[in-house]
Amino acid sequence: MDARGLRCPLPVIRLAESAKGLPAGTELTVLSTDPAVKLDVPAWCRMRGHEHVTTREHTDDWTGWAVTVRLG
Amino acid sequence: MSHATPGTPDRVHLDNGGRAPWHPLARQAFEQALADGWADPRRLHAEGRRAVRLLDGAREAVAAVLGARTQEVHLTPSHTASLHSAVASAAAARRRAGGTVVASAVERAAVLHAARAAGELSTVPADRLGRVDADAMVSAVRAPGVALAALQHANGEVGTVQPVEAVHEAARAAGVPLLVDAGASVGHVAVPQDWDLLAADPADWGGPAGVGVLAVRQRVRTAAVGPEDEDPWAPGGVSVPLAFAAAVALQAVEADRAEQEARRRALVDRLRAQVARIPDVEVVGDPDDRLPHVATFSFLYVDGEALVTELDRHGFAVGSGSACTASTLEPSHVLAAMGVLTHGNVRIALDRATTADEVDRFCEVLPDAVARVREMLGVGGL
């Protein structure tokens, strides 16, 4: 799920769209250049019953974050 | 009809944190002080003496409300300036003890910036409600090398009251001075008494912007860090009319504070309950141990900037801590430290003049405004 260049709340919305219809247990990773994803993806997981797995910072070829969730 | 924005009765101003409309008595006091106290209070002639009398009177009145001695109260150019000077000068005076400034993660940005500039910042985390971990702060304060500790009385963004008493007790035992930022609470709740340095904000209590209040207990050592001046807390001196108006406003809001506190607490409880019924919302901050006039919430899948604009179009002025409403594009560090949703954030601070009818009208308009912004983003069914 590439949400790079999008500003809040669009990365979370794109993530929610991708998650729609996927079975529980599926892992999804969203790539984002918006610092709010670090906070808003875990909050979305809490509100929607998903699990926040990891948040990794990218500093090499692009600057931003890769946030992985497991759908509940 | 609101007093908040005179001349525009259809506007409802609900963004009164840190910049409330002037109390009517503050206006009167300002005009009087313009006539009588326009001169430089440092001069020895009759006009100067009249100005210095007003200035001394202002400090005395502020001291009485804060529970401080008059000579402990300093007037500064702004609340931000108070916090910067307090951190810099208290830390500088304890350089031999160490260079660490312990501060909560939800302190005002000015405190965090000043702490980093003064030495090494050691931050203490807050929980999901925005409350600082008192045990963690107590341990941090007891650690070796701590010059100063800073803890707000209550958080102005989310309303949560902090464990100032417990932290002050530990700080005192460790010989570390505690700076209490009461900028969001003085004039709204009882003034805390557990502090070594206390900063309060006239613009927040219905006085003017352009003047700040910093009280420093006589036992606390400070070192001058600014330019050399007769008044190190306000180089060049403060404006006498602003200081006088600030003091009169503080006396006025203290006179019926308990009544205003109860009235606004009931309105905020009603507002928080109504907002909680809107789908996919996080109502932020402690539900009980909180400021009486502040309410904050974050709506999932909502663009904070779009929501502020949509509400403005309907006559309601609100604040926001969302990244898209900040020039830095970073979300509020307070919401971040709490781990709550940062987008779609709305901050309400009720003024003393805010009526129940205005809050009810806001509660009527808000659900549709949220729905419209969600519709624009096409998030139905997510």
Coordinates of C-alpha atoms in Angstrom, one line a residue:
Chain A
M1 CA 0.0 0.0 0.0
D2 CA 1.9 3.0 -1.3
A3 CA 0.5 6.2 0.3
R4 CA 3.7 8.2 -0.1
G5 CA 3.1 11.9 -0.9
L6 CA -0.4 11.8 0.6
R7 CA -1.2 13.9 3.7
C8 CA -3.3 13.0 6.7
P9 CA -5.9 11.6 6.9
L10 CA -5.5 10.1 3.4
P11 CA -2.9 7.4 4.2
V12 CA -5.2 5.9 6.8
I13 CA -8.2 6.1 4.5
R14 CA -6.2 4.3 1.7
L15 CA -5.2 1.7 4.2
A16 CA -8.8 1.2 5.3
E17 CA -9.9 0.9 1.6
S18 CA -7.2 -1.8 1.0
A19 CA -8.3 -3.7 4.1
K20 CA -11.9 -3.8 3.0
G21 CA -13.0 -7.4 2.3
L22 CA -9.7 -9.0 3.3
P23 CA -9.8 -11.9 5.7
A24 CA -8.7 -11.6 9.3
G25 CA -5.1 -12.3 9.9
T26 CA -4.0 -10.6 6.6
E27 CA -0.9 -8.4 7.1
L28 CA -0.9 -5.0 5.3
T29 CA 2.0 -2.5 5.1
V30 CA 1.4 1.2 4.4
L31 CA 4.3 3.3 3.1
S32 CA 3.9 7.0 4.0
T33 CA 5.9 10.2 4.0
D34 CA 3.4 11.8 6.4
P35 CA 4.7 11.7 10.1
A36 CA 1.1 11.4 11.4
V37 CA 0.9 7.7 10.2
K38 CA 3.1 6.7 13.1
L39 CA 0.3 7.7 15.4
D40 CA -2.8 7.4 13.4
V41 CA -2.4 3.9 12.0
P42 CA -2.0 2.4 15.6
A43 CA -5.0 4.5 16.7
W44 CA -7.0 3.2 13.7
C45 CA -6.1 -0.4 14.7
R46 CA -7.4 0.3 18.2
M47 CA -10.7 1.8 16.9
R48 CA -11.2 -1.0 14.3
G49 CA -10.0 -4.1 16.2
H50 CA -6.9 -4.6 14.2
E51 CA -3.3 -5.2 15.5
H52 CA -0.4 -2.8 14.9
V53 CA 2.6 -5.0 14.2
T54 CA 5.6 -2.7 13.4
T55 CA 6.6 0.8 12.5
R56 CA 9.9 1.1 10.6
E57 CA 11.5 4.4 9.6
H58 CA 13.0 4.7 6.1
T59 CA 15.9 7.0 5.6
D60 CA 17.7 5.5 2.5
D61 CA 16.0 5.9 -0.9
W62 CA 13.0 7.8 0.5
T63 CA 12.3 9.4 3.9
G64 CA 9.2 8.2 5.7
W65 CA 7.6 5.2 7.5
A66 CA 6.4 1.7 6.8
V67 CA 3.7 0.7 9.2
T68 CA 2.5 -2.9 9.2
V69 CA -0.9 -4.1 10.6
R70 CA -2.6 -7.5 11.0
L71 CA -6.3 -7.3 10.3
G72 CA -8.6 -8.5 13.1
Chain B
M1 CA -25.6 36.3 21.6
S2 CA -22.0 36.1 22.3
H3 CA -19.6 38.7 23.8
A4 CA -16.8 36.8 22.1
T5 CA -16.7 38.6 18.8
P6 CA -18.4 42.0 19.3
G7 CA -20.3 43.2 16.2
T8 CA -20.8 39.7 14.8
P9 CA -23.6 38.2 16.8
D10 CA -23.9 35.2 14.4
R11 CA -20.3 34.1 15.3
V12 CA -19.6 31.7 18.1
H13 CA -16.0 31.7 19.2
L14 CA -15.1 28.4 20.9
D15 CA -11.3 28.8 20.5
N16 CA -10.6 30.7 23.8
G17 CA -7.6 28.8 25.1
G18 CA -4.6 31.1 25.3
R19 CA -6.5 34.0 23.7
A20 CA -9.8 34.8 25.4
P21 CA -11.8 38.0 24.8
W22 CA -11.0 40.7 27.3
H23 CA -13.1 40.8 30.5
P24 CA -15.2 44.0 30.4
L25 CA -13.4 45.3 33.5
A26 CA -10.0 44.8 31.9
R27 CA -11.1 47.2 29.1
Q28 CA -12.1 49.8 31.6
A29 CA -8.8 49.3 33.6
F30 CA -6.8 49.6 30.3
E31 CA -8.4 52.9 29.4
Q32 CA -7.9 54.2 32.9
A33 CA -4.2 53.1 32.9
L34 CA -3.7 54.7 29.4
A35 CA -4.8 58.0 30.8
D36 CA -2.9 57.7 34.1
G37 CA -0.1 55.4 33.5
W38 CA 1.2 56.0 30.0
A39 CA 4.6 57.4 31.2
D40 CA 7.8 55.4 31.7
P41 CA 7.6 54.0 35.3
R42 CA 11.3 54.2 35.7
R43 CA 11.3 58.1 35.5
L44 CA 11.3 60.1 38.7
H45 CA 8.8 62.8 37.8
A46 CA 5.1 62.9 38.8
E47 CA 4.0 61.1 35.6
G48 CA 6.5 58.4 36.1
R49 CA 5.5 58.0 39.7
R50 CA 1.9 57.6 38.7
A51 CA 2.8 54.9 36.2
V52 CA 4.9 53.0 38.8
R53 CA 2.1 53.1 41.3
L54 CA -0.2 51.4 38.8
L55 CA 2.5 48.8 38.0
D56 CA 3.1 48.1 41.7
G57 CA -0.6 47.8 42.3
A58 CA -0.8 45.3 39.4
R59 CA 1.9 43.1 40.9
E60 CA 0.4 43.3 44.3
A61 CA -3.0 42.2 43.0
V62 CA -1.6 39.4 41.0
A63 CA 0.5 38.2 44.0
A64 CA -2.6 38.2 46.2
V65 CA -4.4 35.9 43.8
L66 CA -1.4 33.6 43.2
G67 CA -0.7 33.3 47.0
A68 CA 2.8 34.8 46.5
R69 CA 4.6 37.8 47.9
T70 CA 4.6 40.9 45.7
Q71 CA 8.4 40.9 45.3
E72 CA 8.1 37.3 44.0
V73 CA 5.9 38.3 41.1
H74 CA 7.5 39.4 37.8
L75 CA 5.8 40.7 34.7
T76 CA 7.2 39.5 31.4
P77 CA 6.5 40.2 27.7
S78 CA 4.4 37.0 27.2
H79 CA 3.6 33.6 28.5
T80 CA 6.1 32.1 26.1
A81 CA 8.8 34.6 27.3
S82 CA 7.9 33.6 31.0
L83 CA 8.5 29.9 30.3
H84 CA 11.8 30.5 28.3
S85 CA 13.2 32.8 31.1
A86 CA 12.1 30.6 33.9
V87 CA 13.7 27.5 32.4
A88 CA 16.9 29.3 31.3
S89 CA 17.5 31.3 34.5
A90 CA 16.6 28.5 37.0
A91 CA 18.7 26.0 35.1
A92 CA 21.7 28.4 34.8
A93 CA 21.6 29.0 38.6
R94 CA 22.0 25.3 39.2
R95 CA 24.7 24.5 36.7
R96 CA 26.9 23.0 39.4
A97 CA 24.1 20.5 40.3
G98 CA 23.8 19.4 36.7
G99 CA 22.5 20.2 33.3
T100 CA 19.3 18.0 33.0
V101 CA 15.9 19.5 32.8
V102 CA 13.1 17.0 33.5
A103 CA 9.8 17.8 31.8
S104 CA 6.7 16.0 30.9
A105 CA 6.2 15.0 27.2
V106 CA 3.0 17.1 27.2
E107 CA 4.5 20.4 28.3
R108 CA 4.1 23.4 26.1
A109 CA 6.6 23.6 23.2
A110 CA 8.3 26.6 24.8
V111 CA 9.3 24.6 27.9
L112 CA 10.6 21.7 25.8
H113 CA 12.6 24.1 23.5
A114 CA 14.0 26.1 26.5
A115 CA 15.0 22.9 28.2
R116 CA 16.9 21.6 25.2
A117 CA 18.6 25.0 24.9
A118 CA 19.5 25.1 28.6
G119 CA 21.0 21.6 28.8
E120 CA 19.7 18.1 28.4
L121 CA 16.0 17.4 28.2
S122 CA 14.7 14.3 30.0
T123 CA 11.1 13.7 29.1
V124 CA 8.6 11.8 31.2
P125 CA 5.8 10.0 29.3
A126 CA 2.0 10.6 29.7
D127 CA -0.7 8.0 29.4
R128 CA -3.6 7.8 26.9
L129 CA -5.6 10.4 29.0
G130 CA -2.6 12.8 28.9
R131 CA -1.7 12.4 32.5
V132 CA 2.0 12.3 33.4
D133 CA 3.3 9.2 35.1
A134 CA 3.9 10.6 38.6
D135 CA 6.1 7.7 39.7
A136 CA 8.3 8.1 36.6
M137 CA 8.6 11.8 37.1
V138 CA 9.5 11.4 40.7
S139 CA 12.3 8.9 39.8
A140 CA 13.5 11.2 37.0
V141 CA 13.6 14.2 39.4
R142 CA 15.6 12.2 42.0
A143 CA 18.2 11.2 39.5
P144 CA 21.6 12.8 39.8
G145 CA 22.4 15.9 37.7
V146 CA 18.9 17.4 37.6
A147 CA 18.9 21.2 37.5
L148 CA 15.2 21.8 37.1
A149 CA 11.8 20.0 36.8
A150 CA 8.8 21.3 34.8
L151 CA 5.3 20.1 35.0
Q152 CA 2.1 21.9 33.9
H153 CA -0.8 22.3 36.2
A154 CA -3.2 21.2 33.5
N155 CA -2.8 20.6 29.8
G156 CA -4.4 23.3 27.8
E157 CA -4.9 21.2 24.7
V158 CA -6.7 18.2 26.3
G159 CA -7.7 19.5 29.7
T160 CA -6.1 16.8 31.9
V161 CA -4.9 17.9 35.3
Q162 CA -1.4 16.8 36.3
P163 CA -0.1 15.3 39.6
V164 CA 1.7 18.5 40.6
E165 CA 1.5 18.0 44.3
A166 CA 3.3 14.6 44.3
V167 CA 6.0 15.8 41.9
H168 CA 6.6 18.9 43.9
E169 CA 7.0 16.9 47.1
A170 CA 9.6 14.7 45.5
A171 CA 11.4 17.7 43.8
R172 CA 11.5 19.5 47.1
A173 CA 13.0 16.5 48.9
A174 CA 15.6 16.2 46.1
G175 CA 16.4 20.0 46.2
V176 CA 15.3 20.4 42.6
P177 CA 13.1 23.5 41.9
L178 CA 9.8 22.8 40.1
L179 CA 8.4 25.1 37.4
V180 CA 4.6 24.9 37.1
D181 CA 3.1 26.1 33.9
A182 CA -0.4 27.2 35.0
G183 CA -1.0 29.1 31.8
A184 CA -4.1 27.1 31.0
S185 CA -5.6 26.9 34.5
V186 CA -5.2 30.2 36.4
G187 CA -8.5 32.1 36.2
H188 CA -10.4 28.8 35.6
V189 CA -9.6 26.7 38.6
A190 CA -8.0 27.3 42.0
V191 CA -4.4 28.3 41.7
P192 CA -2.0 25.5 42.7
Q193 CA 0.3 26.1 45.7
D194 CA 2.9 23.4 44.9
W195 CA 5.5 25.3 43.0
D196 CA 8.8 27.0 43.1
L197 CA 8.3 28.9 39.8
L198 CA 4.8 29.5 38.4
A199 CA 3.9 30.9 35.0
A200 CA 0.4 32.2 34.3
D201 CA -1.1 33.8 31.1
P202 CA -3.2 36.9 31.2
A203 CA -4.4 36.3 27.6
D204 CA -5.9 33.0 28.7
W205 CA -7.9 34.5 31.7
G206 CA -9.5 37.4 29.9
G207 CA -6.7 39.9 30.1
P208 CA -4.5 41.3 27.3
A209 CA -1.9 39.5 25.3
G210 CA 1.5 41.2 25.3
V211 CA 2.2 40.7 29.1
G212 CA 3.0 37.5 31.1
V213 CA 3.2 36.6 34.7
L214 CA 6.1 34.7 36.3
A215 CA 6.2 34.1 40.1
V216 CA 9.5 32.9 41.6
R217 CA 9.6 31.9 45.3
Q218 CA 12.2 33.9 47.2
R219 CA 14.1 30.7 48.2
V220 CA 14.7 29.8 44.5
R221 CA 18.0 30.9 43.0
T222 CA 17.9 32.3 39.4
A223 CA 20.7 33.6 37.2
A224 CA 20.3 36.5 34.8
V225 CA 20.5 35.0 31.3
G226 CA 19.1 37.8 29.1
P227 CA 20.7 41.2 28.2
E228 CA 21.7 43.4 31.1
D229 CA 18.7 45.5 32.1
E230 CA 17.1 47.0 35.1
D231 CA 14.3 44.4 34.7
P232 CA 15.9 41.1 33.6
W233 CA 12.4 39.5 33.2
A234 CA 11.3 42.1 30.8
P235 CA 14.2 44.0 29.3
G236 CA 13.1 47.5 28.6
G237 CA 10.1 47.2 30.9
V238 CA 6.5 46.1 30.5
S239 CA 3.5 48.1 29.3
V240 CA 1.9 49.6 32.4
P241 CA -1.6 49.7 30.9
L242 CA -1.4 46.0 29.8
A243 CA -0.1 44.9 33.2
F244 CA -2.8 46.9 35.0
A245 CA -5.6 45.5 32.8
A246 CA -4.2 41.9 33.3
A247 CA -4.3 42.3 37.1
V248 CA -7.8 43.8 37.1
A249 CA -9.0 40.9 34.8
L250 CA -7.5 38.4 37.2
Q251 CA -9.2 39.9 40.2
A252 CA -12.5 40.0 38.3
V253 CA -12.4 36.4 37.1
E254 CA -11.3 35.2 40.6
A255 CA -14.4 36.9 42.1
D256 CA -16.9 34.5 40.5
R257 CA -14.5 31.7 39.5
A258 CA -16.2 28.9 41.4
E259 CA -19.6 29.7 39.8
Q260 CA -18.0 29.9 36.3
E261 CA -16.1 26.7 36.9
A262 CA -19.3 24.8 37.8
R263 CA -21.2 26.3 34.9
R264 CA -18.6 25.6 32.2
R265 CA -17.9 22.1 33.6
A266 CA -21.5 21.2 33.1
L267 CA -21.4 22.5 29.6
V268 CA -18.2 20.6 28.8
D269 CA -19.7 17.4 30.2
R270 CA -22.8 17.9 28.0
L271 CA -20.5 18.6 25.0
R272 CA -18.3 15.6 25.5
A273 CA -21.4 13.3 25.9
Q274 CA -23.0 14.7 22.7
V275 CA -19.8 14.4 20.7
A276 CA -19.3 10.8 21.8
R277 CA -22.5 9.9 19.9
I278 CA -20.9 10.8 16.6
P279 CA -19.6 7.7 14.9
D280 CA -15.8 7.0 15.0
V281 CA -14.7 9.6 17.4
E282 CA -12.1 9.6 20.2
V283 CA -13.1 12.0 23.0
V284 CA -9.7 13.0 24.3
G285 CA -8.4 13.7 27.8
D286 CA -9.4 12.7 31.3
P287 CA -13.2 12.6 31.7
D288 CA -13.2 13.8 35.3
D289 CA -10.0 15.3 36.6
R290 CA -9.8 18.0 34.0
L291 CA -10.0 21.7 33.3
P292 CA -13.7 22.9 33.4
H293 CA -13.7 24.7 30.0
V294 CA -11.6 22.6 27.6
A295 CA -12.9 19.7 25.4
T296 CA -11.0 17.9 22.6
F297 CA -11.9 15.2 20.2
S298 CA -10.5 13.4 17.1
F299 CA -12.7 12.1 14.2
L300 CA -11.5 9.1 12.2
Y301 CA -11.1 9.7 8.5
V302 CA -11.6 13.5 8.9
D303 CA -9.2 16.2 7.6
G304 CA -8.8 18.6 10.6
E305 CA -8.2 21.6 8.3
A306 CA -11.4 20.8 6.3
L307 CA -13.4 20.4 9.5
V308 CA -12.1 23.7 11.0
T309 CA -13.0 25.5 7.7
E310 CA -16.4 23.8 7.5
L311 CA -17.3 24.9 11.1
D312 CA -16.0 28.4 10.4
R313 CA -18.3 28.6 7.4
H314 CA -21.2 27.9 9.7
G315 CA -20.1 30.5 12.2
F316 CA -18.1 28.5 14.7
A317 CA -14.5 29.2 15.5
V318 CA -12.6 26.1 16.9
G319 CA -9.0 25.1 17.3
S320 CA -7.2 22.0 16.1
G321 CA -4.0 20.0 16.9
S322 CA -4.0 18.1 13.6
A323 CA -0.9 18.2 11.5
C324 CA -2.7 19.7 8.5
T325 CA -3.6 22.8 10.6
A326 CA 0.0 23.3 11.7
S327 CA 2.7 25.2 9.7
T328 CA 5.1 22.4 10.5
L329 CA 2.9 19.6 9.2
E330 CA 3.6 17.8 12.4
P331 CA 0.7 16.8 14.6
S332 CA 0.4 18.2 18.1
H333 CA 3.2 16.7 20.3
V334 CA 0.6 16.4 23.1
L335 CA -1.7 14.1 21.0
A336 CA 1.4 12.2 19.8
A337 CA 2.6 11.6 23.4
M338 CA -0.9 10.4 24.4
G339 CA -1.0 8.0 21.5
V340 CA -4.5 9.1 20.3
L341 CA -5.7 9.8 16.8
T342 CA -4.2 13.0 15.6
H343 CA -6.1 13.7 12.4
G344 CA -9.6 15.2 12.5
N345 CA -8.8 17.0 15.7
V346 CA -11.0 19.7 17.2
R347 CA -10.2 21.7 20.3
I348 CA -12.8 23.7 22.2
A349 CA -12.2 26.2 25.0
L350 CA -15.3 27.8 26.4
D351 CA -15.2 31.4 27.3
R352 CA -16.9 32.8 30.4
A353 CA -19.3 34.5 28.0
T354 CA -20.1 31.2 26.1
T355 CA -23.8 30.3 26.6
A356 CA -25.5 27.0 26.9
D357 CA -27.5 27.9 23.8
E358 CA -24.2 28.3 21.8
V359 CA -22.9 24.9 23.0
D360 CA -26.2 23.3 22.0
R361 CA -26.1 25.0 18.6
F362 CA -22.6 23.7 18.1
C363 CA -23.7 20.2 19.1
E364 CA -26.4 20.4 16.4
V365 CA -24.0 21.6 13.6
L366 CA -21.0 19.3 14.4
P367 CA -22.4 15.9 13.3
D368 CA -23.4 17.2 9.8
A369 CA -20.1 19.0 9.4
V370 CA -18.2 15.8 10.2
A371 CA -20.4 13.9 7.8
R372 CA -19.8 16.4 5.0
V373 CA -16.0 16.3 5.4
R374 CA -16.2 12.5 5.4
E375 CA -18.4 12.5 2.3
M376 CA -15.9 14.8 0.5
L377 CA -13.2 12.2 1.2
G378 CA -15.4 9.3 0.2
V379 CA -15.0 7.2 3.3
G380 CA -18.5 5.8 3.6
G381 CA -18.5 2.2 4.7
L382 CA -14.8 2.2 5.9

